[in-house]
mmCIF file of C-alpha atoms and ligand atoms in Angstrom:
data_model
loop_
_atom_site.group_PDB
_atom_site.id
_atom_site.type_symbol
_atom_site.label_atom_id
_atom_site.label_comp_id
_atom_site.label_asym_id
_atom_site.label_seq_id
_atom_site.Cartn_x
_atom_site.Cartn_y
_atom_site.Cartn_z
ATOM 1 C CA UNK A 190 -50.195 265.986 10.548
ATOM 2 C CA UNK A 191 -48.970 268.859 12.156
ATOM 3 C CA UNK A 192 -51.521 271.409 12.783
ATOM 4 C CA UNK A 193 -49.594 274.368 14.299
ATOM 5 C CA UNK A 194 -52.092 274.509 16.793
ATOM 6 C CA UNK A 195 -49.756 274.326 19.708
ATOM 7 C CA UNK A 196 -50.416 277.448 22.098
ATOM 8 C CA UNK A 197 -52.789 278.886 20.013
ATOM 9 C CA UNK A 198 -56.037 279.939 21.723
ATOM 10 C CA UNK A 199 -59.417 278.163 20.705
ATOM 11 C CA UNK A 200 -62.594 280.020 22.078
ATOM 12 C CA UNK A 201 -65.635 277.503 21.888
ATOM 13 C CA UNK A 202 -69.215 278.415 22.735
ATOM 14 C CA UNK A 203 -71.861 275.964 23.314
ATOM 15 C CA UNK A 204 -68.716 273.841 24.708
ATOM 16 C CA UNK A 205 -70.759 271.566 27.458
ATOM 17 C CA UNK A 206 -71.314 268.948 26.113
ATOM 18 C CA UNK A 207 -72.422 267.186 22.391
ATOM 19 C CA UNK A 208 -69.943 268.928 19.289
ATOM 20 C CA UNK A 209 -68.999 272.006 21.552
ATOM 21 C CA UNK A 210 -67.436 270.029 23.468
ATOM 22 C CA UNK A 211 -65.944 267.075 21.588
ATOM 23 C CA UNK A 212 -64.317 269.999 19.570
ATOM 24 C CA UNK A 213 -62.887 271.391 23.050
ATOM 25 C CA UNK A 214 -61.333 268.094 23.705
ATOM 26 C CA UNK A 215 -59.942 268.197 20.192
ATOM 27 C CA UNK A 216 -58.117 271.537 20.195
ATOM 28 C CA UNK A 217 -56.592 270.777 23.493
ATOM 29 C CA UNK A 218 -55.334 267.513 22.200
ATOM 30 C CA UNK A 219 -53.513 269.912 19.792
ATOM 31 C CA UNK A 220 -51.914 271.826 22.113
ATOM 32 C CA UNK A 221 -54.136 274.681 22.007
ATOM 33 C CA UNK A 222 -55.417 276.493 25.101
ATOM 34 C CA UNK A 223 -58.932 277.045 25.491
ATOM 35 C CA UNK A 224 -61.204 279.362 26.363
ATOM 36 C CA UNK A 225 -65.253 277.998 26.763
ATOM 37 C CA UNK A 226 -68.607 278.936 27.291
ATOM 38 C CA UNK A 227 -71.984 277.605 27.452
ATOM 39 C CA UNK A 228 -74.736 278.110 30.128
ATOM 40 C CA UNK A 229 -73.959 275.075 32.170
ATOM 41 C CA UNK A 230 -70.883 276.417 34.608
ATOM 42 C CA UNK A 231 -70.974 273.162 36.566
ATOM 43 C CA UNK A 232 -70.522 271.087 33.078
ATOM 44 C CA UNK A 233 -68.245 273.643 32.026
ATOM 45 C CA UNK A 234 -65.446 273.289 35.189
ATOM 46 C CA UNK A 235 -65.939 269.514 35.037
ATOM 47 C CA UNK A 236 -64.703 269.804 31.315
ATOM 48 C CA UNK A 237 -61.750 272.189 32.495
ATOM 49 C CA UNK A 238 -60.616 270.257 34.908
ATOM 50 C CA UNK A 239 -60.061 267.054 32.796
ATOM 51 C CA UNK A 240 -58.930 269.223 29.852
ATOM 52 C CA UNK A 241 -56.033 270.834 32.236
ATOM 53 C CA UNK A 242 -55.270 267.434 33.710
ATOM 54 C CA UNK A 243 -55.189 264.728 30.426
ATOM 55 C CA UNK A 244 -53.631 267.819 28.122
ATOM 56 C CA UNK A 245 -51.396 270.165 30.241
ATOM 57 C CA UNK A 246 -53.265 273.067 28.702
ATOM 58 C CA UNK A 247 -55.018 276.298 30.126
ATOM 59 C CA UNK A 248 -58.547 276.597 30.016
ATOM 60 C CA UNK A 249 -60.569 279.556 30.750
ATOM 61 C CA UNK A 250 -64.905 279.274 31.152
ATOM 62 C CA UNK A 251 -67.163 281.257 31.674
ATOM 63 C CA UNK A 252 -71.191 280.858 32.074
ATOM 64 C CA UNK A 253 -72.752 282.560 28.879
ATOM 65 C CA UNK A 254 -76.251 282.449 27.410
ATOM 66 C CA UNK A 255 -75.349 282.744 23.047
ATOM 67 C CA UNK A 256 -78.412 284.846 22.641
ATOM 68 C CA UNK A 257 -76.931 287.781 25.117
ATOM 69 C CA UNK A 258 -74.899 289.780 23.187
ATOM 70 C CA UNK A 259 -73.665 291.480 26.646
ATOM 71 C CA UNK A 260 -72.802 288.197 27.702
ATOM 72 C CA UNK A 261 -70.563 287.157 24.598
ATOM 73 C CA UNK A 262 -68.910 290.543 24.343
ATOM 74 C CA UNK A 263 -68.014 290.225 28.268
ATOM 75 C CA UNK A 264 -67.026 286.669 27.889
ATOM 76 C CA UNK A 265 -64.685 287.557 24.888
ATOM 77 C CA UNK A 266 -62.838 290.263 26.511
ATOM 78 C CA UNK A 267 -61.952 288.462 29.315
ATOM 79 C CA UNK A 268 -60.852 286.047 27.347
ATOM 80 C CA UNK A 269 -58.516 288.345 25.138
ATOM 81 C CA UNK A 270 -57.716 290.001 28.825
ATOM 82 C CA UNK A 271 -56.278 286.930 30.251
ATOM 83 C CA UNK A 272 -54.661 285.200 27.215
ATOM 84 C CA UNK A 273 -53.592 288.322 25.183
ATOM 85 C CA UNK A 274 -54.924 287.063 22.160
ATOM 86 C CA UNK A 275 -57.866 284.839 19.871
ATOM 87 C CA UNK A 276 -56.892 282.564 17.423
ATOM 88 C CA UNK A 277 -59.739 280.509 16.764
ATOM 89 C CA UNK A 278 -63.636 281.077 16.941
ATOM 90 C CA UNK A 279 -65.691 278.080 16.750
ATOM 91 C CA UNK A 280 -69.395 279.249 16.861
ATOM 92 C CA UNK A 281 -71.895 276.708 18.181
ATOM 93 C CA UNK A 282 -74.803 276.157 20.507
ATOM 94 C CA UNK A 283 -78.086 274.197 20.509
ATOM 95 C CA UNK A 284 -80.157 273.400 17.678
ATOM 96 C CA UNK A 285 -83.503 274.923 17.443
ATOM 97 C CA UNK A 286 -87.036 273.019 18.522
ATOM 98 C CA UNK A 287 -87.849 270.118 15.879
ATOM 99 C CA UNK A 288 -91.174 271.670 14.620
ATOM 100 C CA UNK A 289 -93.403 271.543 11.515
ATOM 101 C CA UNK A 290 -93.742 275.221 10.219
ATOM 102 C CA UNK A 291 -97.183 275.515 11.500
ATOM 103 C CA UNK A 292 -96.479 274.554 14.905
ATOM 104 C CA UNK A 293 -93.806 277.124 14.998
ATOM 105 C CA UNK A 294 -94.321 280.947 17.393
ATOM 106 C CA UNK A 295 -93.306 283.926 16.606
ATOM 107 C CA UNK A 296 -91.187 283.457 19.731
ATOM 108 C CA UNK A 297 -89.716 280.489 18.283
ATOM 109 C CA UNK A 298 -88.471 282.417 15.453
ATOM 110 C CA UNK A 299 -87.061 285.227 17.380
ATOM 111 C CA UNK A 300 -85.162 282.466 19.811
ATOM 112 C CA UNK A 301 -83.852 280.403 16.746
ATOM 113 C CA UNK A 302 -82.427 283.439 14.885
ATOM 114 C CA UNK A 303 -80.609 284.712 18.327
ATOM 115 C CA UNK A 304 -79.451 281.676 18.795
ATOM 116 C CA UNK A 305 -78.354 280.230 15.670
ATOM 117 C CA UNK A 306 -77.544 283.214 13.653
ATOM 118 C CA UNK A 307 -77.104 286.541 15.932
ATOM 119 C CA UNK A 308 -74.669 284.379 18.197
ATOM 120 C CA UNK A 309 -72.480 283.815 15.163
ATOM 121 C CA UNK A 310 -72.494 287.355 14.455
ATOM 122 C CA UNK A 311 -72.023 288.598 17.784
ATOM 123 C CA UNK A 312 -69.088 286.399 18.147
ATOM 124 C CA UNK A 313 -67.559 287.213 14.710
ATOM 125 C CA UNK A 314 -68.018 291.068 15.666
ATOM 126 C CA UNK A 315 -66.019 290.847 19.316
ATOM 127 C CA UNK A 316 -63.299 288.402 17.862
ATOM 128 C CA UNK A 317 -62.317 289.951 14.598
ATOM 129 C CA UNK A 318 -60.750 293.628 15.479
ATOM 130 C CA UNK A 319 -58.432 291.150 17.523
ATOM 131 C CA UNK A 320 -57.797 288.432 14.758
ATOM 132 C CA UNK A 321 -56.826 291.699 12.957
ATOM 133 C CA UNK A 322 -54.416 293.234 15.453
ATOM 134 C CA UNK A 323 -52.734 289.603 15.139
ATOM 135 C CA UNK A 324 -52.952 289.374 11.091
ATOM 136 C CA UNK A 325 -54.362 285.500 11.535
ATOM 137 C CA UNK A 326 -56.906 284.158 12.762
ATOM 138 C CA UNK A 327 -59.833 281.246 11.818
ATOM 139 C CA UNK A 328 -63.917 281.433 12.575
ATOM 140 C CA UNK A 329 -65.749 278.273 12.229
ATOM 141 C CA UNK A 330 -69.262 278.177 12.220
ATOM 142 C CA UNK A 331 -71.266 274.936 13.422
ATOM 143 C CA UNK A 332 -74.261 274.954 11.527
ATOM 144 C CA UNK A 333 -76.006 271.468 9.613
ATOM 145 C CA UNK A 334 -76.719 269.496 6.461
ATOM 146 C CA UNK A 335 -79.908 271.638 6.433
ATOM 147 C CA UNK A 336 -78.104 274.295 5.025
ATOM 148 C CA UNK A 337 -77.452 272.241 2.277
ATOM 149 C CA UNK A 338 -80.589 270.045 2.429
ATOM 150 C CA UNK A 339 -83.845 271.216 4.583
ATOM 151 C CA UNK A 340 -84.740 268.393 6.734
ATOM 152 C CA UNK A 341 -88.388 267.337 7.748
ATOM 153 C CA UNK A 342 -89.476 269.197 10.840
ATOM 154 C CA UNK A 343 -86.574 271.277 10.834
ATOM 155 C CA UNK A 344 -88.038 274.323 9.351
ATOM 156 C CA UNK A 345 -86.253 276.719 12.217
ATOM 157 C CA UNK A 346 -82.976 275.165 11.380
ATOM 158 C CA UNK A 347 -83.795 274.975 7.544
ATOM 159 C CA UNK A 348 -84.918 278.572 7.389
ATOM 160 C CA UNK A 349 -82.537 280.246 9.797
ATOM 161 C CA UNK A 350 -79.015 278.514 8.848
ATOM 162 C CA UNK A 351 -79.324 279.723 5.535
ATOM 163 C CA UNK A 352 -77.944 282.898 7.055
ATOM 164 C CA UNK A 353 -75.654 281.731 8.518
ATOM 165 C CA UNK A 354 -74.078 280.701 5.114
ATOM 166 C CA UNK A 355 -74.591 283.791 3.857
ATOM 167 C CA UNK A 356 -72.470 285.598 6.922
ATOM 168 C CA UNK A 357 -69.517 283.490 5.821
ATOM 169 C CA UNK A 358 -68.996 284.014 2.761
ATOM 170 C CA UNK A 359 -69.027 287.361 3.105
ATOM 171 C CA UNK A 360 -66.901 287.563 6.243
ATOM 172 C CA UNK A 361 -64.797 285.693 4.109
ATOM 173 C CA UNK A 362 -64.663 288.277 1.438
ATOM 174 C CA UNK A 363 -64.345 291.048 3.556
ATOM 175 C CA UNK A 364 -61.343 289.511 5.988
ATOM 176 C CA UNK A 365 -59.241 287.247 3.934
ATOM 177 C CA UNK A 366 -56.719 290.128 3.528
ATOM 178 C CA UNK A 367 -56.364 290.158 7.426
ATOM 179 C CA UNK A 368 -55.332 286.442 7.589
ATOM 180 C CA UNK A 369 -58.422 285.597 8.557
ATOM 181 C CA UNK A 370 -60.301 282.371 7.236
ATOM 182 C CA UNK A 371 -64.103 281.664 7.711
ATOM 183 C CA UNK A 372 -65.601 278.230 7.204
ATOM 184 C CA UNK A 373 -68.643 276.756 8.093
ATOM 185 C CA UNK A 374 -68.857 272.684 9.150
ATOM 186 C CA UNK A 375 -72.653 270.863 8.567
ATOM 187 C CA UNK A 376 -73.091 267.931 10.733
ATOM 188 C CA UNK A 377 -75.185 265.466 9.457
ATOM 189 C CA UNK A 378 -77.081 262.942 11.858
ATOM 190 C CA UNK A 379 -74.228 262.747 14.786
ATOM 191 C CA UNK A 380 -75.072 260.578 18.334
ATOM 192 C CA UNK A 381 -75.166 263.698 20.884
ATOM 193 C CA UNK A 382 -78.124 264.736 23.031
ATOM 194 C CA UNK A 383 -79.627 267.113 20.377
ATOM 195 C CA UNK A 384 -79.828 264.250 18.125
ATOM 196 C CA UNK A 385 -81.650 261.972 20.643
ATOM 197 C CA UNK A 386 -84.252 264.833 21.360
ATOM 198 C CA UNK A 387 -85.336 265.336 17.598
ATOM 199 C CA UNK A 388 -85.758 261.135 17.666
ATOM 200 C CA UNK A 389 -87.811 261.570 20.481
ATOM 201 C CA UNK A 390 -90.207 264.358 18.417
ATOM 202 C CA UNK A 391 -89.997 261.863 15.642
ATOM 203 C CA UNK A 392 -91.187 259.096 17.069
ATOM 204 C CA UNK A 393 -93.421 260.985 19.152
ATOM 205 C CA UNK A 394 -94.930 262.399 15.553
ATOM 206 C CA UNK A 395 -94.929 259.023 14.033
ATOM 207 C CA UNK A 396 -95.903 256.537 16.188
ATOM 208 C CA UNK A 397 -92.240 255.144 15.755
ATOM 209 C CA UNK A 398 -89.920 254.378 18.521
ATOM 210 C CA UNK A 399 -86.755 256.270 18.535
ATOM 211 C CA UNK A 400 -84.463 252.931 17.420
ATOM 212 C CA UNK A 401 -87.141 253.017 14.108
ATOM 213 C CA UNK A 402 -86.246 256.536 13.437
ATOM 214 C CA UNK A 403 -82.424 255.919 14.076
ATOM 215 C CA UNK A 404 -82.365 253.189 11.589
ATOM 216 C CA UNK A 405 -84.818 255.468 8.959
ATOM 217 C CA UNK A 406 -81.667 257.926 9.315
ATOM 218 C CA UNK A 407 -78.950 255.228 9.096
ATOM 219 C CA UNK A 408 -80.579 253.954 6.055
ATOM 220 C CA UNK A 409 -79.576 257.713 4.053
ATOM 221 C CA UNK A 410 -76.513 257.708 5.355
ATOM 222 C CA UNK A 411 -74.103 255.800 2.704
ATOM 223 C CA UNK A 412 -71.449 254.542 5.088
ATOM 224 C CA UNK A 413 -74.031 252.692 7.232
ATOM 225 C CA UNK A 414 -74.023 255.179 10.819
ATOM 226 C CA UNK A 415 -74.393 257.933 12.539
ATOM 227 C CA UNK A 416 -71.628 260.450 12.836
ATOM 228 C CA UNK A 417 -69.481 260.543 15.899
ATOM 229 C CA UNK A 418 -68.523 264.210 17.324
ATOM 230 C CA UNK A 419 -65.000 263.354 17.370
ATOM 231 C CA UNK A 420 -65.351 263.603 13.696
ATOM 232 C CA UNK A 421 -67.019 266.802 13.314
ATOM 233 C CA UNK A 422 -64.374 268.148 16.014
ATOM 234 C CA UNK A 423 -61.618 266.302 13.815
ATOM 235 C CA UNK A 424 -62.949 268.394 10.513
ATOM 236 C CA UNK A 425 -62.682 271.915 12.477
ATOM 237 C CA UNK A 426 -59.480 271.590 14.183
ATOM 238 C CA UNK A 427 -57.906 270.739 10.417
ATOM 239 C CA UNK A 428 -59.679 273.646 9.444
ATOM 240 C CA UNK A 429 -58.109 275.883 12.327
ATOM 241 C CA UNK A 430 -54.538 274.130 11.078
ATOM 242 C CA UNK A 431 -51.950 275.264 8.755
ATOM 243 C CA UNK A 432 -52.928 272.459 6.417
ATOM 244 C CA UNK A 433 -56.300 274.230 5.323
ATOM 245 C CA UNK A 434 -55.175 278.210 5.105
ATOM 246 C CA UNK A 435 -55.775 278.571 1.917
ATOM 247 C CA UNK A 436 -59.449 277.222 2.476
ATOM 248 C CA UNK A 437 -62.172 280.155 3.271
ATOM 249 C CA UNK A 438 -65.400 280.730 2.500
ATOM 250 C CA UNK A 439 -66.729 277.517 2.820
ATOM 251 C CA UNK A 440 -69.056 274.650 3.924
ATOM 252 C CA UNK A 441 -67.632 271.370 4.143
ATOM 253 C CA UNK A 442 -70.182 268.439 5.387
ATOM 254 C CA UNK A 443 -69.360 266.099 7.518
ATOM 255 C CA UNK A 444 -72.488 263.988 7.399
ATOM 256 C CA UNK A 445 -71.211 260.175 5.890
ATOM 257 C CA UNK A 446 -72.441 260.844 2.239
ATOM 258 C CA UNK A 447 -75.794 262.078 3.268
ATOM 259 C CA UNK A 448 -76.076 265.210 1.200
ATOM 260 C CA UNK A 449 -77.059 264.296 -2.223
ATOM 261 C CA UNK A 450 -76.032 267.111 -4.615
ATOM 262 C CA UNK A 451 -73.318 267.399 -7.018
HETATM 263 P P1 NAD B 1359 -76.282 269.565 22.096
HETATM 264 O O1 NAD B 1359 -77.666 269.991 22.435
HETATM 265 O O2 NAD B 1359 -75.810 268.217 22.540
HETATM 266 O O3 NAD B 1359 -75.231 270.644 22.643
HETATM 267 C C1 NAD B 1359 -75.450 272.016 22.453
HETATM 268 C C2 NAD B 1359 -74.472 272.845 23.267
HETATM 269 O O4 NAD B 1359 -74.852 274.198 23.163
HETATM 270 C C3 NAD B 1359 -74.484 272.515 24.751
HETATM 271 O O5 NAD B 1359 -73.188 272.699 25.263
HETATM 272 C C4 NAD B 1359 -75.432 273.548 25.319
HETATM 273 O O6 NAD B 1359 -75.183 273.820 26.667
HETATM 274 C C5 NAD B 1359 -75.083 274.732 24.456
HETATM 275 N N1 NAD B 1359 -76.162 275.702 24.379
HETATM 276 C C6 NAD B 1359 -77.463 275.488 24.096
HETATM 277 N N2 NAD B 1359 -78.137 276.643 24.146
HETATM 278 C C7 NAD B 1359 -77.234 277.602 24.492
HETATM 279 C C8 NAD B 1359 -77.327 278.989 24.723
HETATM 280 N N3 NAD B 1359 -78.476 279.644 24.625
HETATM 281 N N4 NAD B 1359 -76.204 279.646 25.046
HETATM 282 C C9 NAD B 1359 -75.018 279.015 25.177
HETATM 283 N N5 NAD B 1359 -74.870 277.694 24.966
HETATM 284 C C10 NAD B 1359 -75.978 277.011 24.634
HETATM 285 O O7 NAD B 1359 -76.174 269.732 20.523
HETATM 286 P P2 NAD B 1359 -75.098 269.126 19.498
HETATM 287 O O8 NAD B 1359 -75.612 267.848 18.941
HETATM 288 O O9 NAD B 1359 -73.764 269.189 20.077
HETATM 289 O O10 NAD B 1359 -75.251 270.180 18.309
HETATM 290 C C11 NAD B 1359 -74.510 271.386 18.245
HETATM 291 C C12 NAD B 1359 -75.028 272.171 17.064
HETATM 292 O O11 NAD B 1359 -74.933 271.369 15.873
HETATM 293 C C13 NAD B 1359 -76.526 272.513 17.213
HETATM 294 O O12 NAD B 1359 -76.760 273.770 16.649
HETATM 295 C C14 NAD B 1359 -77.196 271.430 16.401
HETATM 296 O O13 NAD B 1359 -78.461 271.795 15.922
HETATM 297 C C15 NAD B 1359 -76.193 271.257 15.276
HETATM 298 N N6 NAD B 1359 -76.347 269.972 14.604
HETATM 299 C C16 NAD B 1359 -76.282 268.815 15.300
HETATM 300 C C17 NAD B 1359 -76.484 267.620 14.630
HETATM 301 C C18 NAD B 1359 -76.456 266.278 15.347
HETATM 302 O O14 NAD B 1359 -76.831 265.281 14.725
HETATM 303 N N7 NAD B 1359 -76.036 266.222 16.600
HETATM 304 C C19 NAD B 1359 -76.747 267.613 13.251
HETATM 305 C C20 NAD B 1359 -76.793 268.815 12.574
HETATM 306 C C21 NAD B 1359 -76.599 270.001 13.269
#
């Protein structure tokens, strides 16, 4: 399939390591120059390097904490400064703490909505008056399959995704007629650090070891795994192509058949 993607630019937060930066390796694969950030700079110029090397691409980074809306608006315009333009926003970081509701702090609250929800915005806010200028451009959020079905101990993520949904939709509305698309992608149960921590606080919870709670998960998921992030990555560059501009608005799953609703 050809995806167009070739010397577009593809800014991805969160990009260290897990989805962030399976997705990374996916839009360079495409052709498309990059332009990353996450906390980790070390992780971050590792990833360049072999990006620039396997792919012939360019890739900018740039150490960034999501929940510092400073930070993102500084790491965006550099970005525009250097490549001239944004054509993709993928929207991502870490999950929030696996915690019944109880055990949840105020604090925890406040983090999980600056991370999971005011990045997004923040992001969507410093990219768009550029996507604009251009008359194309694509935002994809990385949210979960909580947003379509609250998982157990997951009330943070449960709760403060919702939102996220919500911000879609109506960026959606409100930018279609500027070329712009907005799509959200729900991972279900992928293998990536974030999913080995919330086995850990499973099995921790339930007296389980972490292979029990794998296989409890592998037994809801109808084809018989977990999810790899090359296929969540896969999902949101097709998204970012040609092939799905007349898609917006949305949340597509990419979680094996887990979700059970119509
Ligand atoms: P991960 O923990 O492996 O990677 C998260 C990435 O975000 C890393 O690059 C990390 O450095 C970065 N990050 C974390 N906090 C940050 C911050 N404050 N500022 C900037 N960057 C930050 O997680 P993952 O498995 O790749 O998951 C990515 C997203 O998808 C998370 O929100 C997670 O909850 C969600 N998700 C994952 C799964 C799964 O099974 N892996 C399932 C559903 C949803």
């Amino acid at each position: 399939m050809e995806t167009g993607l070739r010397n577009r630019v593809a800014l991805i937060s969160g990009a260290s390591q897990g989805l962030g930066r399976a997705t990374a390796a996916a839009f360079a694969a495409e052709g498309a120059h990059l332009t990353l950030c996450a906390r980790n700079e070390q992780a971050l110029s590792q990833l360049a390097s072999e990006l620039r090397e396997r792919f012939g691409v360019q890739v900018h980074y740039q150490s960034c904490d999501a929940r510092d809306r400073t930070a993102i608006e500084t790491f965006v315009r550099n970005s525009h400064e250097l490549y001239g333009r944004l054509d993709v926003c993928v929207t991502n970081a870490g999950g929030p703490p696996a915690k019944q509701f109880l055990e949840t702090t105020q604090a925890d609250w406040e983090d999980a909505f600056a991370l999971n929800l005011r990045s997004a915005v923040d992001l969507a806010r410093a990219v768009i008056p550029h996507m604009q200028r251009q008359h194309w451009g694509r935002i994809i959020t990385i949210s979960s399959i909580t947003v379509k079905q609250p998982q157990p101990q997951l009330v943070l993520s449960n709760a403060i995704r919702a939102g996220v949904m919500g911000l879609v939709r109506t960026l959606a509305n409100d930018f279609g007629k500027d070329g712009i698309t907005v799509n959200n992608v729900g991972p279900g149960y992928t293998a990536t650090a974030r999913l080995l921590e919330l086995a850990e606080r499973r099995a921790a919870a339930t007296g389980k070891t972490n292979q029990e709670i794998e296989q409890t998960w592998i037994g809801q998921i109808p084809v018989g795994r977990l999810g790899k992030p090359e296929e969540i990555a896969g999902t949101i560059v097709w998204l970012a192509s040609e092939a799905a501009s007349f898609i917006t608005g949305q949340t597509i799953l990419v979680d094996g058949g887990m979700y059970q609703g119509l």
